[in-house]
Short mmCIF file of C-alpha atoms in Angstrom, two decimals:
data_model
loop_
_atom_site.label_atom_id
_atom_site.label_comp_id
_atom_site.label_asym_id
_atom_site.label_seq_id
_atom_site.Cartn_x
_atom_site.Cartn_y
_atom_site.Cartn_z
CA MET A 1 -23.83 13.66 34.50
CA THR A 2 -23.36 12.36 30.92
CA GLU A 3 -21.37 9.37 29.72
CA PRO A 4 -18.93 9.94 27.16
CA THR A 5 -19.10 9.23 23.72
CA HIS A 6 -17.14 6.67 22.56
CA HIS A 7 -16.24 7.28 18.98
CA GLU A 8 -13.25 4.66 18.24
CA PRO A 9 -14.10 4.66 13.88
CA HIS A 10 -15.70 1.16 12.58
CA ASP A 11 -15.70 2.05 9.29
CA GLU A 12 -14.53 -1.04 6.93
CA SER A 13 -12.77 0.55 4.78
CA LEU A 14 -10.24 1.84 8.02
CA GLY A 15 -7.97 -1.36 6.86
CA THR A 16 -8.42 -0.64 3.13
CA ARG A 17 -7.59 3.45 4.24
CA LEU A 18 -4.81 2.64 5.64
CA ASN A 19 -2.78 -0.08 3.16
CA TRP A 20 -2.57 2.71 0.66
CA LEU A 21 -1.79 4.74 3.02
CA ARG A 22 0.59 2.73 3.51
CA ALA A 23 1.47 2.15 -0.10
CA ALA A 24 1.32 5.59 -0.88
CA VAL A 25 4.62 6.54 1.70
CA LEU A 26 6.60 3.28 0.86
CA GLY A 27 5.58 3.92 -2.81
CA ALA A 28 6.60 7.81 -1.99
CA ASN A 29 10.32 6.28 0.03
CA ASP A 30 11.24 3.99 -2.92
CA GLY A 31 11.05 7.50 -5.08
CA ILE A 32 13.22 9.50 -3.19
CA VAL A 33 15.68 6.51 -2.54
CA SER A 34 16.08 5.22 -6.26
CA THR A 35 16.25 9.32 -7.19
CA ALA A 36 18.38 10.07 -5.20
CA GLY A 37 21.32 7.10 -5.34
CA LEU A 38 20.57 7.98 -9.20
CA VAL A 39 21.43 11.44 -8.80
CA VAL A 40 24.22 10.94 -6.74
CA GLY A 41 26.09 8.40 -8.51
CA VAL A 42 25.91 10.97 -11.66
CA ALA A 43 27.45 13.88 -9.36
CA GLY A 44 30.03 11.74 -8.30
CA ALA A 45 30.96 11.82 -12.28
CA THR A 46 30.51 15.45 -13.24
CA SER A 47 29.25 18.71 -11.65
CA ASP A 48 27.12 19.49 -15.12
CA ARG A 49 23.31 20.48 -13.85
CA GLY A 50 22.04 19.31 -17.93
CA ALA A 51 23.50 15.75 -16.78
CA LEU A 52 22.68 15.76 -13.93
CA LEU A 53 19.52 16.63 -14.52
CA THR A 54 18.89 14.45 -17.94
CA ALA A 55 19.59 11.68 -15.53
CA GLY A 56 16.92 12.80 -12.66
CA LEU A 57 14.18 12.57 -14.25
CA ALA A 58 14.80 10.01 -16.96
CA GLY A 59 15.12 7.44 -12.68
CA LEU A 60 12.13 9.49 -11.50
CA LEU A 61 9.75 8.53 -14.86
CA ALA A 62 11.32 5.18 -15.36
CA GLY A 63 10.97 4.14 -11.39
CA SER A 64 7.42 6.09 -10.92
CA MET A 65 6.03 3.78 -14.44
CA SER A 66 7.40 0.60 -13.17
CA MET A 67 5.67 0.83 -10.19
CA ALA A 68 2.40 1.71 -11.56
CA ALA A 69 2.12 -0.80 -13.99
CA GLY A 70 3.74 -3.83 -11.30
CA GLU A 71 0.50 -2.13 -9.66
CA TYR A 72 -1.31 -2.52 -11.83
CA VAL A 73 -0.89 -6.27 -12.46
CA SER A 74 -0.31 -6.84 -8.81
CA VAL A 75 -3.61 -5.28 -8.24
CA SER A 76 -5.71 -6.64 -11.32
CA THR A 77 -4.45 -10.90 -10.96
CA GLN A 78 -5.62 -10.06 -7.09
CA ARG A 79 -8.81 -9.38 -8.51
CA ASP A 80 -8.75 -11.49 -10.91
CA SER A 81 -8.19 -13.70 -8.33
CA GLU A 82 -11.47 -12.48 -6.54
CA ARG A 83 -13.88 -12.88 -8.85
CA ALA A 84 -13.09 -16.05 -9.73
CA ALA A 85 -13.47 -16.63 -5.59
CA LEU A 86 -16.27 -14.57 -5.82
CA ALA A 87 -18.00 -16.84 -9.21
CA LEU A 88 -17.40 -20.08 -7.45
CA GLU A 89 -19.18 -19.40 -4.48
CA LYS A 90 -22.33 -18.34 -6.20
CA ARG A 91 -22.40 -21.77 -7.59
CA GLU A 92 -21.90 -23.21 -5.01
CA LEU A 93 -24.80 -21.29 -2.48
CA ARG A 94 -27.47 -22.17 -5.80
CA GLU A 95 -26.31 -25.72 -5.99
CA GLN A 96 -25.46 -27.01 -1.99
CA PRO A 97 -27.09 -24.26 -0.54
CA GLU A 98 -27.46 -25.88 2.64
CA ALA A 99 -23.51 -27.14 3.01
CA GLU A 100 -22.88 -23.34 2.53
CA LEU A 101 -25.05 -22.66 5.49
CA ASP A 102 -23.68 -25.14 8.05
CA GLU A 103 -20.60 -23.72 6.06
CA LEU A 104 -21.02 -20.66 7.72
CA THR A 105 -22.58 -22.27 10.56
CA ASP A 106 -19.42 -23.24 11.42
CA LEU A 107 -17.35 -20.23 9.93
CA LEU A 108 -18.58 -17.99 13.06
CA ALA A 109 -19.01 -20.72 15.61
CA ASP A 110 -14.88 -20.76 15.10
CA ARG A 111 -14.89 -16.99 15.53
CA GLY A 112 -16.26 -18.18 19.37
CA LEU A 113 -20.17 -18.60 19.21
CA SER A 114 -21.20 -20.83 20.37
CA ARG A 115 -23.10 -23.45 17.78
CA ASP A 116 -26.48 -22.65 18.07
CA VAL A 117 -25.33 -18.86 18.37
CA ALA A 118 -23.60 -19.79 15.34
CA ARG A 119 -26.23 -20.93 13.60
CA GLU A 120 -28.92 -18.44 14.45
CA ALA A 121 -26.43 -15.89 12.65
CA ALA A 122 -26.21 -18.16 10.00
CA VAL A 123 -29.50 -17.88 8.89
CA GLN A 124 -30.74 -14.81 9.79
CA LEU A 125 -27.06 -13.92 7.56
CA THR A 126 -28.63 -16.46 5.02
CA GLU A 127 -31.68 -14.07 5.38
CA ARG A 128 -30.47 -11.16 4.28
CA ASP A 129 -28.20 -11.82 1.73
CA ALA A 130 -26.52 -14.68 1.42
CA PHE A 131 -24.14 -14.41 -1.38
CA ARG A 132 -22.76 -10.84 1.02
CA ALA A 133 -21.52 -12.81 4.19
CA HIS A 134 -20.01 -16.33 2.49
CA ALA A 135 -17.53 -13.18 0.35
CA ARG A 136 -17.41 -11.11 4.01
CA VAL A 137 -16.64 -14.35 6.75
CA GLU A 138 -15.64 -17.21 4.37
CA LEU A 139 -13.72 -15.09 1.15
CA GLY A 140 -13.05 -11.64 3.70
CA ILE A 141 -14.11 -10.32 0.67
CA ASP A 142 -15.54 -6.92 0.64
CA PRO A 143 -18.46 -7.64 -3.14
CA ASP A 144 -18.71 -4.69 -2.75
CA ARG A 145 -14.75 -2.95 -2.40
CA LEU A 146 -12.85 -4.79 -5.54
CA ALA A 147 -9.54 -3.73 -5.77
CA ASN A 148 -9.14 -1.51 -8.07
CA PRO A 149 -5.49 -1.97 -10.08
CA TRP A 150 -6.22 1.80 -12.26
CA HIS A 151 -6.64 3.53 -8.90
CA ALA A 152 -3.84 1.90 -7.74
CA ALA A 153 -1.28 2.58 -10.81
CA GLY A 154 -2.87 5.84 -10.16
CA ALA A 155 -1.57 6.06 -6.60
CA SER A 156 1.96 4.43 -7.34
CA PHE A 157 2.93 6.53 -9.62
CA LEU A 158 1.98 9.96 -8.25
CA ALA A 159 3.53 8.81 -4.35
CA PHE A 160 7.29 7.95 -6.23
CA THR A 161 7.17 11.12 -8.13
CA VAL A 162 5.91 12.75 -5.14
CA GLY A 163 8.94 11.49 -3.98
CA ALA A 164 11.30 11.29 -6.93
CA LEU A 165 10.94 15.13 -6.72
CA LEU A 166 13.05 16.41 -3.98
CA PRO A 167 16.63 14.64 -4.46
CA LEU A 168 16.34 15.78 -8.69
CA LEU A 169 15.08 19.44 -7.14
CA ALA A 170 17.50 19.54 -4.56
CA ILE A 171 20.29 17.81 -6.97
CA VAL A 172 19.58 21.06 -9.98
CA LEU A 173 18.39 23.99 -7.74
CA PRO A 174 21.38 25.04 -5.45
CA PRO A 175 24.91 26.24 -7.55
CA SER A 176 27.00 23.86 -7.94
CA SER A 177 29.49 23.79 -4.61
CA ALA A 178 26.67 22.93 -1.92
CA ARG A 179 24.07 21.00 -4.54
CA LEU A 180 25.52 17.29 -3.13
CA TRP A 181 25.53 18.03 0.50
CA VAL A 182 21.96 19.51 -0.16
CA THR A 183 20.51 16.85 -1.30
CA VAL A 184 21.93 14.48 0.50
CA GLY A 185 20.66 16.00 3.43
CA SER A 186 16.61 16.43 2.29
CA VAL A 187 17.26 12.89 1.93
CA LEU A 188 18.05 12.22 4.36
CA VAL A 189 15.22 14.60 6.65
CA ALA A 190 13.06 13.03 4.13
CA LEU A 191 13.94 9.60 4.88
CA THR A 192 13.43 9.87 9.19
CA PHE A 193 10.38 11.34 8.00
CA THR A 194 8.45 8.72 6.19
CA GLY A 195 10.38 6.21 7.91
CA TRP A 196 8.47 7.92 11.21
CA TRP A 197 5.03 8.14 9.09
CA SER A 198 5.55 4.34 8.26
CA ALA A 199 6.36 3.39 11.80
CA ARG A 200 3.03 5.32 13.00
CA LEU A 201 1.25 3.90 10.41
CA GLY A 202 2.16 -0.02 11.25
CA ASN A 203 1.91 1.21 15.14
CA ALA A 204 5.56 0.56 14.69
CA PRO A 205 8.78 1.66 17.66
CA ALA A 206 9.84 4.63 15.45
CA GLY A 207 12.68 4.66 16.48
CA ARG A 208 14.11 1.91 14.83
CA ALA A 209 12.31 2.22 11.30
CA MET A 210 13.39 6.28 11.38
CA ALA A 211 16.78 4.84 11.45
CA ARG A 212 16.59 1.44 8.74
CA ASN A 213 15.21 3.90 6.31
CA VAL A 214 18.30 6.83 6.81
CA ALA A 215 21.05 4.04 7.02
CA GLY A 216 19.37 2.71 4.08
CA GLY A 217 19.36 5.10 1.86
CA ALA A 218 22.54 7.74 2.98
CA LEU A 219 24.21 2.97 2.31
CA ALA A 220 22.67 3.54 -1.41
CA MET A 221 23.77 7.39 -1.17
CA GLY A 222 27.76 6.46 -0.33
CA VAL A 223 27.72 3.09 -2.74
CA THR A 224 26.20 5.58 -5.54
CA TYR A 225 28.93 7.55 -5.22
CA ALA A 226 31.79 6.56 -4.56
CA ALA A 227 30.87 4.32 -8.43
CA GLY A 228 30.68 7.73 -9.83
CA SER A 229 33.20 9.09 -8.71
CA LEU A 230 35.19 5.89 -10.15
CA LEU A 231 34.24 5.85 -13.45
CA GLY A 232 34.26 9.96 -14.04
CA ALA A 233 38.22 9.33 -12.84
CA SER A 234 38.67 7.11 -15.23
CA GLY A 235 37.32 8.33 -17.46
CA VAL A 236 34.36 6.58 -19.05
#
């Protein structure tokens, strides 16, 4: 009888892909909440479709550009730090090869290998590619897959924009009598989904994540709508 094949993925990039996907979900969630809060707040002050569209577009562009710029700076700093650490490791391997071999042996032993096995593994890894072995085991960095700040910025811009489009379209497309309820309802449904998906990615309980997401979005819309209504009533 044929044994069942085990297909569990062990691709080294799996964790990276999951992190990117989680960041995309959170970016879309930010786009939904911030833009919904903005347009609902403006809707509390005026029902003019042009004003709502202008506010929504301004919020979408400002938010997406801010997210992209922040992600670019953050990932650029991370990449610079990784490059500096890799450069230092190259120099240490060139100047102190024996000390680096001992260090790799200690690191492998700390992971549960016996001392003899750790030494043999360290020797074989060093003979194959000492730099990559130390980068991955000692630093936790894959030198062939350093973070790309342009990719990060583009992904953040796109994720935020996709999320922000939902409340923007929901507030300007329906008739004035229904636009507020359509916006609130669609936003809460979207936040339920993003809460569920983020929980799934992190293997966390979905119920609490969805409840937190929906409650946060509802609170944001409630506060901004109240502020807009007060400003509209005062004629400011």
